[in-house]
mmCIF file of C-alpha atoms in Angstrom:
data_model
loop_
_atom_site.group_PDB
_atom_site.id
_atom_site.type_symbol
_atom_site.label_atom_id
_atom_site.label_comp_id
_atom_site.label_asym_id
_atom_site.label_seq_id
_atom_site.Cartn_x
_atom_site.Cartn_y
_atom_site.Cartn_z
ATOM 1 C CA UNK A 1 -6.959 -78.481 -78.113
ATOM 2 C CA UNK A 2 -8.778 -75.194 -77.590
ATOM 3 C CA UNK A 3 -7.217 -74.831 -74.114
ATOM 4 C CA UNK A 4 -3.767 -75.103 -75.665
ATOM 5 C CA UNK A 5 -4.717 -72.569 -78.362
ATOM 6 C CA UNK A 6 -6.087 -70.166 -75.757
ATOM 7 C CA UNK A 7 -2.933 -70.499 -73.653
ATOM 8 C CA UNK A 8 -0.732 -69.958 -76.700
ATOM 9 C CA UNK A 9 -2.756 -66.899 -77.709
ATOM 10 C CA UNK A 10 -2.413 -65.489 -74.180
ATOM 11 C CA UNK A 11 1.355 -66.040 -74.234
ATOM 12 C CA UNK A 12 1.592 -64.241 -77.573
ATOM 13 C CA UNK A 13 -0.414 -61.335 -76.149
ATOM 14 C CA UNK A 14 1.874 -61.172 -73.117
ATOM 15 C CA UNK A 15 4.976 -61.214 -75.281
ATOM 16 C CA UNK A 16 3.560 -58.502 -77.527
ATOM 17 C CA UNK A 17 2.713 -56.368 -74.496
ATOM 18 C CA UNK A 18 6.256 -56.796 -73.161
ATOM 19 C CA UNK A 19 7.726 -55.886 -76.529
ATOM 20 C CA UNK A 20 5.467 -52.834 -76.804
ATOM 21 C CA UNK A 21 6.485 -51.766 -73.302
ATOM 22 C CA UNK A 22 10.166 -52.067 -74.120
ATOM 23 C CA UNK A 23 9.813 -50.139 -77.368
ATOM 24 C CA UNK A 24 7.815 -47.378 -75.688
ATOM 25 C CA UNK A 25 10.101 -46.973 -72.689
ATOM 26 C CA UNK A 26 13.549 -47.681 -74.115
ATOM 27 C CA UNK A 27 13.905 -44.066 -75.179
ATOM 28 C CA UNK A 28 12.805 -42.613 -71.848
ATOM 29 C CA UNK A 29 15.530 -44.098 -69.653
ATOM 30 C CA UNK A 30 18.309 -41.554 -69.470
ATOM 31 C CA UNK A 31 20.728 -40.151 -66.915
ATOM 32 C CA UNK A 32 18.109 -37.688 -65.646
ATOM 33 C CA UNK A 33 15.446 -40.249 -64.748
ATOM 34 C CA UNK A 34 16.111 -39.957 -61.001
ATOM 35 C CA UNK A 35 15.542 -36.217 -61.332
ATOM 36 C CA UNK A 36 12.059 -37.063 -62.597
ATOM 37 C CA UNK A 37 11.260 -39.192 -59.561
ATOM 38 C CA UNK A 38 12.208 -42.695 -60.690
ATOM 39 C CA UNK A 39 12.750 -44.808 -57.595
ATOM 40 C CA UNK A 40 13.503 -48.365 -58.612
ATOM 41 C CA UNK A 41 14.899 -50.781 -56.077
ATOM 42 C CA UNK A 42 17.442 -53.452 -56.936
ATOM 43 C CA UNK A 43 14.813 -56.084 -57.752
ATOM 44 C CA UNK A 44 12.818 -53.784 -60.037
ATOM 45 C CA UNK A 45 15.962 -52.531 -61.760
ATOM 46 C CA UNK A 46 17.137 -56.085 -62.440
ATOM 47 C CA UNK A 47 13.774 -57.101 -63.875
ATOM 48 C CA UNK A 48 13.425 -54.024 -66.071
ATOM 49 C CA UNK A 49 17.022 -54.258 -67.290
ATOM 50 C CA UNK A 50 16.517 -57.945 -68.101
ATOM 51 C CA UNK A 51 13.395 -57.098 -70.083
ATOM 52 C CA UNK A 52 15.303 -54.491 -72.094
ATOM 53 C CA UNK A 53 18.168 -56.940 -72.721
ATOM 54 C CA UNK A 54 15.837 -59.724 -73.885
ATOM 55 C CA UNK A 55 14.561 -57.406 -76.613
ATOM 56 C CA UNK A 56 18.044 -56.228 -77.583
ATOM 57 C CA UNK A 57 18.066 -52.834 -75.868
ATOM 58 C CA UNK A 58 21.445 -53.447 -74.209
ATOM 59 C CA UNK A 59 22.450 -49.807 -74.039
ATOM 60 C CA UNK A 60 19.226 -48.839 -72.284
ATOM 61 C CA UNK A 61 19.521 -51.757 -69.853
ATOM 62 C CA UNK A 62 23.139 -50.989 -69.059
ATOM 63 C CA UNK A 63 22.432 -47.299 -68.598
ATOM 64 C CA UNK A 64 19.483 -48.039 -66.308
ATOM 65 C CA UNK A 65 21.581 -50.409 -64.222
ATOM 66 C CA UNK A 66 24.578 -48.049 -63.995
ATOM 67 C CA UNK A 67 22.327 -45.183 -62.980
ATOM 68 C CA UNK A 68 20.651 -47.323 -60.332
ATOM 69 C CA UNK A 69 23.949 -48.518 -58.885
ATOM 70 C CA UNK A 70 25.111 -44.889 -58.503
ATOM 71 C CA UNK A 71 21.759 -43.695 -57.169
ATOM 72 C CA UNK A 72 20.317 -43.508 -53.688
ATOM 73 C CA UNK A 73 18.043 -46.556 -54.084
ATOM 74 C CA UNK A 74 20.735 -49.197 -54.553
ATOM 75 C CA UNK A 75 21.108 -50.996 -51.262
ATOM 76 C CA UNK A 76 22.549 -54.191 -52.758
ATOM 77 C CA UNK A 77 19.369 -56.083 -51.858
ATOM 78 C CA UNK A 78 20.044 -58.197 -54.949
ATOM 79 C CA UNK A 79 23.165 -58.836 -56.954
ATOM 80 C CA UNK A 80 23.039 -56.971 -60.250
ATOM 81 C CA UNK A 81 23.948 -58.737 -63.499
ATOM 82 C CA UNK A 82 27.294 -57.965 -65.033
ATOM 83 C CA UNK A 83 27.164 -55.110 -67.526
ATOM 84 C CA UNK A 84 28.499 -56.261 -70.894
ATOM 85 C CA UNK A 85 29.428 -53.188 -72.913
ATOM 86 C CA UNK A 86 30.173 -54.936 -76.220
ATOM 87 C CA UNK A 87 26.491 -55.801 -76.692
ATOM 88 C CA UNK A 88 25.523 -52.141 -76.971
#
Protein backbone atom coordinates (compact mmCIF):
# COMPACT_ATOMS: atom_id res chain seq x y z
CA UNK A 1 0.00 0.00 0.00
CA UNK A 2 2.82 2.42 0.77
CA UNK A 3 4.31 1.86 -2.71
CA UNK A 4 1.01 2.90 -4.26
CA UNK A 5 0.83 5.95 -1.98
CA UNK A 6 4.41 6.93 -2.84
CA UNK A 7 3.71 6.56 -6.56
CA UNK A 8 0.52 8.60 -6.26
CA UNK A 9 2.35 11.31 -4.31
CA UNK A 10 5.06 11.42 -6.99
CA UNK A 11 2.45 11.74 -9.75
CA UNK A 12 0.81 14.61 -7.88
CA UNK A 13 4.19 16.33 -7.52
CA UNK A 14 4.85 15.90 -11.24
CA UNK A 15 1.46 17.29 -12.15
CA UNK A 16 1.94 20.25 -9.83
CA UNK A 17 5.36 20.94 -11.34
CA UNK A 18 3.87 20.84 -14.84
CA UNK A 19 1.07 23.17 -13.81
CA UNK A 20 3.53 25.56 -12.17
CA UNK A 21 5.67 25.52 -15.31
CA UNK A 22 2.71 26.32 -17.52
CA UNK A 23 1.54 29.15 -15.27
CA UNK A 24 5.03 30.64 -15.08
CA UNK A 25 5.77 30.44 -18.80
CA UNK A 26 2.38 31.04 -20.40
CA UNK A 27 2.92 34.78 -20.25
CA UNK A 28 6.42 34.69 -21.72
CA UNK A 29 5.58 33.15 -25.09
CA UNK A 30 5.00 36.00 -27.49
CA UNK A 31 5.77 36.90 -31.09
CA UNK A 32 9.25 38.13 -30.15
CA UNK A 33 10.47 34.91 -28.53
CA UNK A 34 12.68 33.99 -31.51
CA UNK A 35 14.33 37.39 -31.15
CA UNK A 36 15.31 36.32 -27.64
CA UNK A 37 16.97 33.14 -28.87
CA UNK A 38 14.21 30.55 -28.57
CA UNK A 39 15.08 27.65 -30.84
CA UNK A 40 12.49 24.93 -30.47
CA UNK A 41 12.33 22.14 -33.00
CA UNK A 42 9.08 20.55 -34.14
CA UNK A 43 9.11 17.88 -31.42
CA UNK A 44 9.76 20.35 -28.61
CA UNK A 45 7.16 22.78 -29.94
CA UNK A 46 4.53 20.03 -30.10
CA UNK A 47 5.26 18.89 -26.55
CA UNK A 48 5.26 22.40 -25.09
CA UNK A 49 2.10 23.39 -26.98
CA UNK A 50 0.38 20.21 -25.78
CA UNK A 51 1.35 21.01 -22.20
CA UNK A 52 -0.13 24.50 -22.52
CA UNK A 53 -3.33 23.11 -24.07
CA UNK A 54 -3.78 20.48 -21.34
CA UNK A 55 -3.87 23.28 -18.78
CA UNK A 56 -6.21 25.44 -20.85
CA UNK A 57 -3.70 27.93 -22.25
CA UNK A 58 -4.95 27.52 -25.83
CA UNK A 59 -3.98 30.99 -26.98
CA UNK A 60 -0.41 30.56 -25.78
CA UNK A 61 -0.15 27.10 -27.37
CA UNK A 62 -1.57 28.30 -30.67
CA UNK A 63 0.68 31.35 -30.72
CA UNK A 64 3.75 29.23 -29.95
CA UNK A 65 2.87 26.79 -32.71
CA UNK A 66 2.11 29.50 -35.29
CA UNK A 67 5.35 31.27 -34.49
CA UNK A 68 7.30 28.02 -34.80
CA UNK A 69 5.72 27.13 -38.13
CA UNK A 70 6.73 30.55 -39.53
CA UNK A 71 10.19 30.45 -37.98
CA UNK A 72 13.50 29.08 -39.19
CA UNK A 73 13.41 25.96 -36.99
CA UNK A 74 10.35 24.29 -38.50
CA UNK A 75 11.58 21.57 -40.80
CA UNK A 76 8.39 19.50 -40.66
CA UNK A 77 10.20 16.78 -38.71
CA UNK A 78 6.86 16.09 -37.03
CA UNK A 79 3.31 16.89 -38.01
CA UNK A 80 1.95 19.72 -35.90
CA UNK A 81 -1.50 19.45 -34.32
CA UNK A 82 -4.30 21.42 -35.89
CA UNK A 83 -4.73 24.87 -34.38
CA UNK A 84 -8.28 25.30 -33.09
CA UNK A 85 -8.96 29.01 -32.70
CA UNK A 86 -12.34 28.74 -30.96
CA UNK A 87 -10.71 27.33 -27.81
CA UNK A 88 -8.81 30.56 -27.18
